[in-house]
Each structure stands twice: as structure tokens, then as C-alpha cells.
Tab-separated table of C-alpha atoms in Angstrom:
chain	number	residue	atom	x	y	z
A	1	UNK	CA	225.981	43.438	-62.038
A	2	UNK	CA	222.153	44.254	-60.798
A	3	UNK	CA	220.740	41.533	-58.828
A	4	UNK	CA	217.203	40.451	-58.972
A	5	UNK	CA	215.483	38.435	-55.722
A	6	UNK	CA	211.676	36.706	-56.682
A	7	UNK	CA	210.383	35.582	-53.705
A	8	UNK	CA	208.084	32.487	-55.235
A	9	UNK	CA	205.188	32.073	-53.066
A	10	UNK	CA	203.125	29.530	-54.653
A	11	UNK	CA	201.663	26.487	-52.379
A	12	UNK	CA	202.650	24.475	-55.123
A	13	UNK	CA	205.374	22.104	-54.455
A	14	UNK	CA	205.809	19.957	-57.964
A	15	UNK	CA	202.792	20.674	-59.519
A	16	UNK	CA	202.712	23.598	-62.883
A	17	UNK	CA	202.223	27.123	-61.240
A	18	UNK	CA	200.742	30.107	-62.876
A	19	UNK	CA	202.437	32.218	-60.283
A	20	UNK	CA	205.887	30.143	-61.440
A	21	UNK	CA	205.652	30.687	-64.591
A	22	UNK	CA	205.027	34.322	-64.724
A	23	UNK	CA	207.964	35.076	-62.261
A	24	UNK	CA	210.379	32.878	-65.402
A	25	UNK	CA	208.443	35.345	-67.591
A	26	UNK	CA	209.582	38.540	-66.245
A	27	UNK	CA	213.032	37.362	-65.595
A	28	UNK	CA	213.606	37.173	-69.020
A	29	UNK	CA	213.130	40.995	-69.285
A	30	UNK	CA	215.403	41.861	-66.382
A	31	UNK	CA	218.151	39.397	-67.993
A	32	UNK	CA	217.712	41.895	-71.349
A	33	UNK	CA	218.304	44.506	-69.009
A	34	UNK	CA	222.086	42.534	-67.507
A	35	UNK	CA	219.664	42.018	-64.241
A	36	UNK	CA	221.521	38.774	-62.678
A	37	UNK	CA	218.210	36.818	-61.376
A	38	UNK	CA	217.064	34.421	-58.568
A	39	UNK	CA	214.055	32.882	-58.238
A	40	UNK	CA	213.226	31.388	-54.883
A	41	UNK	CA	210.436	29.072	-54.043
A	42	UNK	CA	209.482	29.992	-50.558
A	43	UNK	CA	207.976	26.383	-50.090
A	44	UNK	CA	210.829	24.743	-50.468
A	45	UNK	CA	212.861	26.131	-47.687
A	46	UNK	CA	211.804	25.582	-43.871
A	47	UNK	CA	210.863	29.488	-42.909
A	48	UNK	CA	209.929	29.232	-39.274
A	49	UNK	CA	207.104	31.109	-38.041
A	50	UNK	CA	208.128	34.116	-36.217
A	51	UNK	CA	209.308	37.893	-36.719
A	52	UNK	CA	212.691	37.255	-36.501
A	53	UNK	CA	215.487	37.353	-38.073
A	54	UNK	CA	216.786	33.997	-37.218
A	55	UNK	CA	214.831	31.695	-35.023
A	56	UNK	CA	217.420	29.250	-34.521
A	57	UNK	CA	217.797	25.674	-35.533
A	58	UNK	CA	216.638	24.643	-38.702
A	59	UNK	CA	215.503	27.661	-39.828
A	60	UNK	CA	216.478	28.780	-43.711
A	61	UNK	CA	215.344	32.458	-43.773
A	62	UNK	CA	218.794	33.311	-42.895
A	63	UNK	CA	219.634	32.408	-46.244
A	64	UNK	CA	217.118	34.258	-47.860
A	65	UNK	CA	217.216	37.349	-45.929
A	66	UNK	CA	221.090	37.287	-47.318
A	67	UNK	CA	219.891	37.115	-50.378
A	68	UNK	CA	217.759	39.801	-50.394
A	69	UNK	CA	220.518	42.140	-48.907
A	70	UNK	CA	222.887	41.039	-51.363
A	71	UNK	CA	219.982	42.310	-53.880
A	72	UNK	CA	218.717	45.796	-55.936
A	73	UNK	CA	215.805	44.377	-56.779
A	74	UNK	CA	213.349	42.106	-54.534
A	75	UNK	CA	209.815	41.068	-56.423
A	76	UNK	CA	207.312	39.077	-54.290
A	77	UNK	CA	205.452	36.771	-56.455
A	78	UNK	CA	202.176	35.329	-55.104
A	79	UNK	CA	199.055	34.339	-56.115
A	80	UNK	CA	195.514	35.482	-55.046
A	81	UNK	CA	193.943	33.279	-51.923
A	82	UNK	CA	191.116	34.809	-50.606
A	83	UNK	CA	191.766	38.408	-51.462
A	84	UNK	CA	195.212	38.093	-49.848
A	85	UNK	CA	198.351	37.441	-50.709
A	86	UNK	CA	199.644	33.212	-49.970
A	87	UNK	CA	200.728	32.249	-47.138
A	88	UNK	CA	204.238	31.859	-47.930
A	89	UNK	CA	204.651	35.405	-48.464
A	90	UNK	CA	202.971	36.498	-45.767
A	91	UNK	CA	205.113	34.668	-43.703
A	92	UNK	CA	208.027	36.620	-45.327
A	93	UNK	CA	206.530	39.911	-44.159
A	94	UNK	CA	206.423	38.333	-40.843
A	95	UNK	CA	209.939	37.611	-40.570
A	96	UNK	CA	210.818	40.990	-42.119
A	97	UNK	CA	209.607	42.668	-39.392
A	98	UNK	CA	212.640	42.604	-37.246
A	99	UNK	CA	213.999	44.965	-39.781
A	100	UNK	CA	211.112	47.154	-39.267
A	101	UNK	CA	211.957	47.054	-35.767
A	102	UNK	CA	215.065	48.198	-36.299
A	103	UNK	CA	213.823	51.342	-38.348
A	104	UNK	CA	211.463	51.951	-35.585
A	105	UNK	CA	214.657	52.232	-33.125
A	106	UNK	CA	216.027	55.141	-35.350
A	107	UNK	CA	218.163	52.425	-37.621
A	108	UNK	CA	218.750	53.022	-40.821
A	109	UNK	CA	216.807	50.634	-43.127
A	110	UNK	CA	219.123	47.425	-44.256
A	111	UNK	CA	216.784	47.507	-47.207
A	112	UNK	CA	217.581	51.427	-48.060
A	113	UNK	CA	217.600	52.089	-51.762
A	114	UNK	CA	216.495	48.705	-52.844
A	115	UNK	CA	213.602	48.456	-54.884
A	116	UNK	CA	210.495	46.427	-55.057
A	117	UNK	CA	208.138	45.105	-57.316
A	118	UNK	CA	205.126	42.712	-57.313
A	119	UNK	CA	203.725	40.131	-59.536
A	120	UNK	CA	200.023	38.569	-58.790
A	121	UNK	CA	198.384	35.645	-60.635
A	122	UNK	CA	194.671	35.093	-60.193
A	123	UNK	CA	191.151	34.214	-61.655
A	124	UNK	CA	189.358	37.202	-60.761
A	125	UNK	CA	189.869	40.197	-58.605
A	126	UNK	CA	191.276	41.141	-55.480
A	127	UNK	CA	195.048	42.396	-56.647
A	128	UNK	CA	194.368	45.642	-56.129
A	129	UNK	CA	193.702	44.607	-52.025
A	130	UNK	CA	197.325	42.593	-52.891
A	131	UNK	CA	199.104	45.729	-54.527
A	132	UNK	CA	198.242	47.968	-51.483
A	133	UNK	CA	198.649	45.617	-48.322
A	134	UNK	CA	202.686	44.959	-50.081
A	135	UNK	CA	202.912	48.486	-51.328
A	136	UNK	CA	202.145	49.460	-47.444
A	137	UNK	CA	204.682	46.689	-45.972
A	138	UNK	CA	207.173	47.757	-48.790
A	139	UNK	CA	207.333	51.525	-47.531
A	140	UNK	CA	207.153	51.019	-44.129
A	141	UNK	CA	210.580	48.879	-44.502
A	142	UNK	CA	212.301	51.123	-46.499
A	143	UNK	CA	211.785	49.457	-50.401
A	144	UNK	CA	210.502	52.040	-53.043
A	145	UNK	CA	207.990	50.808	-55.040
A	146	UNK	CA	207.802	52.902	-58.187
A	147	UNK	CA	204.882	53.412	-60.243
A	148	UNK	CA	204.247	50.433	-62.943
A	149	UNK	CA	206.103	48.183	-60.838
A	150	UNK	CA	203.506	45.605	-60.581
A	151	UNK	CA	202.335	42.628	-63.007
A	152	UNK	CA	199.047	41.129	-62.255
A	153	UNK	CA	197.373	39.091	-64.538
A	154	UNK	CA	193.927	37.957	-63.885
A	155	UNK	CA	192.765	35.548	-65.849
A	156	UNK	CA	189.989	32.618	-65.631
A	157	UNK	CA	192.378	29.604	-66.936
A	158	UNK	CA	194.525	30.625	-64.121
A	159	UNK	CA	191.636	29.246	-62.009
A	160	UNK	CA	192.181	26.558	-59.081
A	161	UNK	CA	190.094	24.169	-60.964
A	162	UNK	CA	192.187	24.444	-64.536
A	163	UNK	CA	195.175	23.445	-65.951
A	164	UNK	CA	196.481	25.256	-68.089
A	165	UNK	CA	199.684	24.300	-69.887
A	166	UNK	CA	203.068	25.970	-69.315
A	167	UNK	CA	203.440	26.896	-72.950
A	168	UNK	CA	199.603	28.203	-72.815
A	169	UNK	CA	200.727	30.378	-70.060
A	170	UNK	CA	203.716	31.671	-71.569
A	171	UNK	CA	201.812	32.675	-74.641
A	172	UNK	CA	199.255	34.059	-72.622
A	173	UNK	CA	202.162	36.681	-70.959
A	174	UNK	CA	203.745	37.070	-74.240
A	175	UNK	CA	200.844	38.024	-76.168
A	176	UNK	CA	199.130	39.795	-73.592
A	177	UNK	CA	201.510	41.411	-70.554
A	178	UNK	CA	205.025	41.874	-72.808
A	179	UNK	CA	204.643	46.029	-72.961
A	180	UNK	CA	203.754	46.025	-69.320
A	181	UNK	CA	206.458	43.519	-68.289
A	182	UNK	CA	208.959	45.624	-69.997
A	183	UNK	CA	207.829	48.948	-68.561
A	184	UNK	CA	208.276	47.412	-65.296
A	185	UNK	CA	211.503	45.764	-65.419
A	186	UNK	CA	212.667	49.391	-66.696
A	187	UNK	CA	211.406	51.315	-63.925
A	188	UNK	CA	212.669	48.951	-61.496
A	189	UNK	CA	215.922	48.941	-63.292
A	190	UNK	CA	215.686	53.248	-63.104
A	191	UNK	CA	214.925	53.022	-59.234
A	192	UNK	CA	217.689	51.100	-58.418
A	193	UNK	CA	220.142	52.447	-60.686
């Protein structure tokens, strides 16, 4: 069976997230496609700083980084801070970059043939800064990133300041993003067929 890794990297630790909820959105489309799926929220692991791939005790990227090798599919998730990408993910691109390392020594990429994707929440703009800082970390470690591989939805109740419901959300997605969800999860599906 497929596997699917979302790399969750709200700030949020109990608290409703738009950029949680969308990630349980798409996952419904890869499970119509037989996509086994894992969502993982980055803040609740202890991800050391560092670009390595293990920076000793107490670190739990390890455990992540095995799960995204064990994976056809890995989908950052993140909302919009400051035209960026969070923190939390960021932090995954800095630990990834032992693997780029390697592919810089004439390795082959561990990540060779997996495919990734992207999903943004926001209140205005700035995911198109997002899509090409991760498309550009994505290639240069060996992930294809397909065309339509992205869903970003930028939307004012999705502000820091609101809070919206998690059923408002979902109907928000539905009624709005379902098409491009679904041509997503199939070309990510395609790629990594």
C-alpha cells in the first residue's frame, strides 16, 4: 500500500488549527485513492536544531526521518508567518540537509522517486514566496514536485485574530478546494506510482 507522510507544522499545540484541519482534509482524498496516511505534528516531537541527521540524545527526528523513507508521498503542511513558511518546517529543511549533503558527495538521493506536495493556510498572500522556497528545497533533495501538487487556501477567517470553527473550516475546503484537492492527490498518486 502507498504511504502518505504530512509533516504538520502549525505552532499550535492544543488549540483548533487551520493548517490541521486542511492536512485531515486532504487525507481523506488520498485514503479514496488506498493512500495509507500519517499526519505528524512537528510540535509535538523534540526536533533538535541542527542539520543532522541525528543529533544525539533526546532528539525525535530519527523517527520522523524513518518515516519519511518508509514513505511515497511526503506533504509539508504549514501556515503563512511572515511570508515564510513556520518555523517547524523550516527546521525540517534544516535537518534534511544532511541528505543533501550526501547528494552533493555523488550519493544517490535516499529520497529518489518520492514525491512531494505542499499545503499552505493563510489570510492573505505570500504562498506563492512558500510554493517556490519548498519547491527549490524539494528538487535540490531529490523529491519531484509535480504540477498541481499544492493546496493553498487563503482566506481572511483563517486570520490570527479569528476563530473559526472546525466544521466552518471543513465546509470552507469542501465547498471551495474539493476539485483542486482531488487533482492533487491524483497527480501525486501518478508521480509516485
Amino acid at each position: 500500500m502507498m504511504k502518505a507522510t504530512i509533516l504538520l507544522g502549525t505552532l499550535k499545540k492544543t488549540e483548533l488549527s487551520n493548517t490541521a484541519v486542511l492536512s485531515e482534509f486532504l487525507v481523506q482524498f488520498l485514503e479514496k485513492q488506498n493512500v495509507e496516511c500519517t499526519i505528524i505534528r512537528l510540535v509535538d516531537y523534540t526536533i533538535l536544531p541542527g542539520t543532522c541527521s541525528n543529533m544525539g540524545d533526546n532528539d525525535q527526528w530519527p523517527l520522523i526521518l524513518d518515516q519519511l523513507l518508509a514513505s511515497q508521498i511526503i506533504i509539508f503542511a504549514t501556515p503563512i508567518w511572515w511570508n515564510n513558511q513556520s518555523s517547524k518546517i523550516q527546521r525540517v529543511i534544516e535537518r534534511l540537509d544532511e541528505l543533501h549533503d550526501e547528494i552533493l558527495e555523488g550519493k544517490t538521493s535516499r529520497l529518489e522517486g518520492k514525491v512531494g506536495g505542499l499545503i499552505i493556510t493563510g489570510d492573505s498572500d505570500g504562498a506563492q514566496s512558500v510554493i517556490a522556497n519548498i519547491s527549490n528545497f524539494y528538487n535540490a533533495i531529490g523529491l519531484l514536485f509535480p504540477p498541481f501538487a499544492t493546496l493553498s487556501v487563503l482566506w481572511e477567517r483563517q486570520a490570527k485574530d479569528k476563530k473559526p470553527t472546525r466544521e466552518e473550516l471543513m465546509n470552507k475546503y469542501t465547498e471551495v478546494y474539493s476539485s483542486t484537492a482531488e487533482k492533487m492527490v491524483k497527480q501525486l498518486v501518478s508521480f509516485a506510482s
